[in-house]
Short mmCIF file of C-alpha atoms in Angstrom, two decimals:
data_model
loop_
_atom_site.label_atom_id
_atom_site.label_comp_id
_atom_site.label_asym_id
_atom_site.label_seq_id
_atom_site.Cartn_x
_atom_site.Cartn_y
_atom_site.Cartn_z
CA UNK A 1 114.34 150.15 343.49
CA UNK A 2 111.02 151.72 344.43
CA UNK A 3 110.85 153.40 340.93
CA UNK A 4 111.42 150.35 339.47
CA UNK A 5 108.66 148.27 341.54
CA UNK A 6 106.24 151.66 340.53
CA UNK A 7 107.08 151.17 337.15
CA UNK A 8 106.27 147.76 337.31
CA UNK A 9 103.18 147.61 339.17
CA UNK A 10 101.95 150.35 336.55
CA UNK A 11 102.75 148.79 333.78
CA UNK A 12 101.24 145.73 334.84
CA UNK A 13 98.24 147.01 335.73
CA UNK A 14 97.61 148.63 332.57
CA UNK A 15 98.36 145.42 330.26
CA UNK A 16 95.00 143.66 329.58
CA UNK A 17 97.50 140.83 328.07
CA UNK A 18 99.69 140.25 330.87
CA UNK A 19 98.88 137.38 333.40
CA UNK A 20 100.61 136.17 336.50
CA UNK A 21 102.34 133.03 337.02
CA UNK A 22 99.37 130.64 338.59
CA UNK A 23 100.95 130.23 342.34
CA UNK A 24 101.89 134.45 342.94
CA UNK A 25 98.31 135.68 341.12
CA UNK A 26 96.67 135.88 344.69
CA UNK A 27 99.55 137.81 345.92
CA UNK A 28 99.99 139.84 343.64
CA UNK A 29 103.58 138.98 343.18
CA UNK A 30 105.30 140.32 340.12
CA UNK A 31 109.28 140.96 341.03
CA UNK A 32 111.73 140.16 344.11
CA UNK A 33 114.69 142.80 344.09
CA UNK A 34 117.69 142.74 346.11
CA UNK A 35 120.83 144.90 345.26
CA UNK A 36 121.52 144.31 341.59
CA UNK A 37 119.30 140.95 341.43
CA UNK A 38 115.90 140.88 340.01
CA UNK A 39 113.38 138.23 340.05
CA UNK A 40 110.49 138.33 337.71
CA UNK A 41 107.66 136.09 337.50
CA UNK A 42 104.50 135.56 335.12
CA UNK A 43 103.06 133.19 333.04
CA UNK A 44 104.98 131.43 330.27
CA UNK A 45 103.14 133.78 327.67
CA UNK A 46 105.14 135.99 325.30
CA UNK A 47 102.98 138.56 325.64
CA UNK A 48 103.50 138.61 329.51
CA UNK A 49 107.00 138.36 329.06
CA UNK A 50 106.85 141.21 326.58
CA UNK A 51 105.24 143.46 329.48
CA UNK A 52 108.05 142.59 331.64
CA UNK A 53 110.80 142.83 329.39
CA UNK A 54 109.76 145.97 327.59
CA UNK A 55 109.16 147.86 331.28
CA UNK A 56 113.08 146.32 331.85
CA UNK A 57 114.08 148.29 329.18
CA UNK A 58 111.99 151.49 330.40
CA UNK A 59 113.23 151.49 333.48
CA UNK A 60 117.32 150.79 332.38
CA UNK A 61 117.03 153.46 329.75
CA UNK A 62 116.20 156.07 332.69
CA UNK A 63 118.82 155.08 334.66
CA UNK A 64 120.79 154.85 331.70
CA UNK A 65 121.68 150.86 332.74
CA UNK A 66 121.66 147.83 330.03
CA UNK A 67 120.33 144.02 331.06
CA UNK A 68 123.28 141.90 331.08
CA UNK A 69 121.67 138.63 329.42
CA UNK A 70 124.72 136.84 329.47
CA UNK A 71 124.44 136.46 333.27
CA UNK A 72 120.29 136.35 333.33
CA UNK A 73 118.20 132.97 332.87
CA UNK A 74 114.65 132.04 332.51
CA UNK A 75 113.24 129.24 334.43
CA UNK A 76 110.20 127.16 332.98
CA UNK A 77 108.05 124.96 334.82
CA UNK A 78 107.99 120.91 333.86
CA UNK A 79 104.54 122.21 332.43
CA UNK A 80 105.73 124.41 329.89
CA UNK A 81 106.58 122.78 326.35
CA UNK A 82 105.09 124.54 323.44
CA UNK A 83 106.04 128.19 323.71
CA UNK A 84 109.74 127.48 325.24
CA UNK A 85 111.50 127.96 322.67
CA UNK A 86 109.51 130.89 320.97
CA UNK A 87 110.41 132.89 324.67
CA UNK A 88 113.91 131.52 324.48
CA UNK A 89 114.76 132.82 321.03
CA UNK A 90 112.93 136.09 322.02
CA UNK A 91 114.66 136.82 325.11
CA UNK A 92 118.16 135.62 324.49
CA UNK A 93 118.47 134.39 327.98
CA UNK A 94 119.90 130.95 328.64
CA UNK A 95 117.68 128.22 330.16
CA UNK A 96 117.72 127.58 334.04
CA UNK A 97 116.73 125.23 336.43
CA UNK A 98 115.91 124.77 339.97
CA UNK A 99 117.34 125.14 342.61
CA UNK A 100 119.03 128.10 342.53
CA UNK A 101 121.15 130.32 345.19
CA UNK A 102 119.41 133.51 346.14
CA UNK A 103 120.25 135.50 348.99
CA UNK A 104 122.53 132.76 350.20
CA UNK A 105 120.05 130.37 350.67
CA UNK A 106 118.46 127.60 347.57
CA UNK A 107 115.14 128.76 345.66
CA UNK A 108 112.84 125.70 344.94
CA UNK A 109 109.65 125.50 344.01
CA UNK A 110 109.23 122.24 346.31
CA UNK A 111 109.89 121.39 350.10
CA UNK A 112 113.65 121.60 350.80
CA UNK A 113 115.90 117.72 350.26
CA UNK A 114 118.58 116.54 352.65
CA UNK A 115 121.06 117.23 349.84
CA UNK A 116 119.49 120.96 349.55
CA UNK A 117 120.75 121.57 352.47
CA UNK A 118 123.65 120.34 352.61
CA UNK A 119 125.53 123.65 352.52
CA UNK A 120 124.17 124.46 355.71
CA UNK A 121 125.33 120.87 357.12
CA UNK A 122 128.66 121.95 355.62
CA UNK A 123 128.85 125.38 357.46
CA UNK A 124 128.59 123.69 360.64
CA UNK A 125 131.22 121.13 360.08
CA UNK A 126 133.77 124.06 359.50
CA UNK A 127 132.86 126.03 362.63
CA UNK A 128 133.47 122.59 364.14
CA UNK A 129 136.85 121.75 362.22
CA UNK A 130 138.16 125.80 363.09
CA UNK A 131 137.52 124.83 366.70
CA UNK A 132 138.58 120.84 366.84
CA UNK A 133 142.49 122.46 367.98
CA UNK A 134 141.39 124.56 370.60
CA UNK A 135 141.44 123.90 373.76
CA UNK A 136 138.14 124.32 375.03
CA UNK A 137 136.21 123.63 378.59
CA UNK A 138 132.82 122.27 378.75
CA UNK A 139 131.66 126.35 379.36
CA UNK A 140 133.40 126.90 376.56
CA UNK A 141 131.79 124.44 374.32
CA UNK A 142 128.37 125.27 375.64
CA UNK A 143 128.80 128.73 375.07
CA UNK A 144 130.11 128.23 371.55
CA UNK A 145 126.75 126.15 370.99
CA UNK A 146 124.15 128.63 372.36
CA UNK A 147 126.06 131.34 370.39
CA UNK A 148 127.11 130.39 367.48
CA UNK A 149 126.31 127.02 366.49
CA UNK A 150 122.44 126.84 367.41
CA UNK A 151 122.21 130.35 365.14
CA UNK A 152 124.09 129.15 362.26
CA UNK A 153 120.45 127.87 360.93
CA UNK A 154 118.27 130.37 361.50
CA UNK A 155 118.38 132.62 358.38
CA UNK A 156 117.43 129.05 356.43
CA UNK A 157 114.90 128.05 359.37
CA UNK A 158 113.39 131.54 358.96
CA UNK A 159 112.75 130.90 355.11
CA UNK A 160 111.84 127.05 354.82
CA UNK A 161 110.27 124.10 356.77
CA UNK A 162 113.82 122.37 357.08
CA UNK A 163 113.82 118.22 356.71
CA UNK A 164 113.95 116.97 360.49
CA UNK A 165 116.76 114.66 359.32
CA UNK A 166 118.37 117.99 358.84
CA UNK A 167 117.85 119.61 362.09
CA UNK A 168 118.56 115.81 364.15
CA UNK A 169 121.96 116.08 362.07
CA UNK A 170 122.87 119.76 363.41
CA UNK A 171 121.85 118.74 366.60
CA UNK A 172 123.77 115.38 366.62
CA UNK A 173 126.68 117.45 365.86
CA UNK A 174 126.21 120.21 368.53
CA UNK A 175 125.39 117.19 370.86
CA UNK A 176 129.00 115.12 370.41
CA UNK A 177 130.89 118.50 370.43
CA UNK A 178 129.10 119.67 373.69
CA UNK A 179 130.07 116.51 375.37
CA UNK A 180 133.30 115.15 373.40
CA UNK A 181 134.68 118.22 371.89
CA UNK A 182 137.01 117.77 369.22
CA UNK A 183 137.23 113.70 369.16
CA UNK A 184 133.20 113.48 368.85
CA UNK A 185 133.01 110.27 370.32
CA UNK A 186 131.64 108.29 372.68
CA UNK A 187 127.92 108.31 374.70
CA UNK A 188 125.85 111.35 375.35
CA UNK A 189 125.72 111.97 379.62
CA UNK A 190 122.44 113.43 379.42
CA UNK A 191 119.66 113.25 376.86
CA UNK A 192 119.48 116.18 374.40
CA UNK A 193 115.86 116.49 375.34
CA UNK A 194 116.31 117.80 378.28
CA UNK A 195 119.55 119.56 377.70
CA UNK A 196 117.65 122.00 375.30
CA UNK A 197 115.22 122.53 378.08
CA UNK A 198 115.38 125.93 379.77
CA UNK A 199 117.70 126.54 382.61
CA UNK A 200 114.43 127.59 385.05
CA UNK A 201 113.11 123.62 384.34
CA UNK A 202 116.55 121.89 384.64
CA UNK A 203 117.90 122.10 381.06
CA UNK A 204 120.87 123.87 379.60
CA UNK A 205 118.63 126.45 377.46
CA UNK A 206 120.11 125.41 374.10
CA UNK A 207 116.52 125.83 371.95
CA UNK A 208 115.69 122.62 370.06
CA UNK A 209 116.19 123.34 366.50
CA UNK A 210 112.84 121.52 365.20
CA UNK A 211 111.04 124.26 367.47
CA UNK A 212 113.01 127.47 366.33
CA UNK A 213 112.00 126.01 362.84
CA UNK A 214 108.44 125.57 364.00
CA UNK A 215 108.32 129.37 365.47
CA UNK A 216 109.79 130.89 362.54
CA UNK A 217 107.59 129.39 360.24
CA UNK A 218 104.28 130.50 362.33
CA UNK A 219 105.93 134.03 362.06
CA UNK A 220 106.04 133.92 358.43
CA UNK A 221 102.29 132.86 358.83
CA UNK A 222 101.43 135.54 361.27
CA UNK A 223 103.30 138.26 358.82
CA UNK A 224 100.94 136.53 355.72
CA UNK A 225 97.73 136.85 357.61
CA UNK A 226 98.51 140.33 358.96
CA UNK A 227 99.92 141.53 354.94
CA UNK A 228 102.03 143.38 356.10
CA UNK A 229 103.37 144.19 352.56
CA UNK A 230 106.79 142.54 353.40
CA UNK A 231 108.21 140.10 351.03
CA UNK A 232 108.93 136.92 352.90
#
């Protein structure tokens, strides 16, 4: 894909007419590519889109490759009324909306929702069901936690400021299994806020979930400030 993102940034840079979408103009941001999936972003401006879609077909005719526009869409902003259907009829993609899934996770232009996330909610609740016939010792439990469970949310928390109802939820849930296994009931025997404490100060060392959010996100910052070149 480094031809591609070449071609691209080339291109670009030699169209007078082309101009970025508003929010990735001080970045610079043009495409996201990951295997076979391509995200492009500009301005909703046929000629912009003509820049984008014309390089598209530059760069598939080298590689001998054709745009499958049955599976592609084009995603407008509330904003946009008067050239959508001009760009619609020229591109001959079908109409999207947001959210979508990309890279496992949901693309929004806004701060994540409860119900956003509720695949992630989800993904806990079947580690929990696979392990509600087991056996398993308070070590056991623990271990499963600090292992598995506690991790299941870091690929999202690495990507978005995640609602604290959210994060109390997971932790609800790692709390009742940690204490009650597989019958999740009944009252905690120590309070989680000093259960996720380190070991050396008393505490279990499960890490809270609000702060792995928290540190992620100033790593993101850190990696903006330091442009890196990486795409977040």
């Amino acid at each position: 894909m480094e031809i591609w993102n070449s071609l691209l940034k080339f291109r670009v840079k030699d169209a007078a007419e082309f101009h970025y979408h508003w929010k990735c103009k001080e970045l610079g941001l043009i495409n996201l590519c990951f295997a076979d999936d391509v995200l492009l972003f500009c301005k909703a401006h046929l000629p912009s889109i003509t820049v984008l879609t014309d390089t598209l077909t530059e760069f598939a005719a080298l590689l001998g490759l054709k745009v499958n526009s049955a599976k592609s869409q084009i995603i407008f902003s509330l904003a946009v009324q008067q050239e959508r259907q001009q760009i619609l009829e020229y591109l001959g993609f079908q109409e999207g909306s947001l959210p979508i899934k990309y890279l496992g996770i949901p693309l929004t232009s806004s701060r994540l929702t409860i119900a956003d996330c509720r695949p992630l909610i989800d993904k806990v609740d079947a580690r929990l069901a696979g392990w509600n016939h087991q056996n398993l010792s308070y070590a056991g439990r623990l271990q499963l936690i600090k292992s598995v469970l506690s991790t299941l949310h870091t690929y999202w928390a690495s990507a978005f400021i995640l609602p604290k109802g959210v994060l109390k939820t997971l932790e609800k849930k790692m709390r009742r299994f940690l204490w009650h296994g597989s019958s999740g009931s009944g009252n905690a025997k120590v309070a989680w806020e000093w259960i996720s404490k380190p070991k050396e100060e008393g505490g279990l060392g499960i890490h809270s979930l609000i702060t792995t959010n928290q540190t992620l996100m100033l790593k993101q910052l850190w990696r903006i400030l330091q442009n890196d070149g990486t795409s977040i």
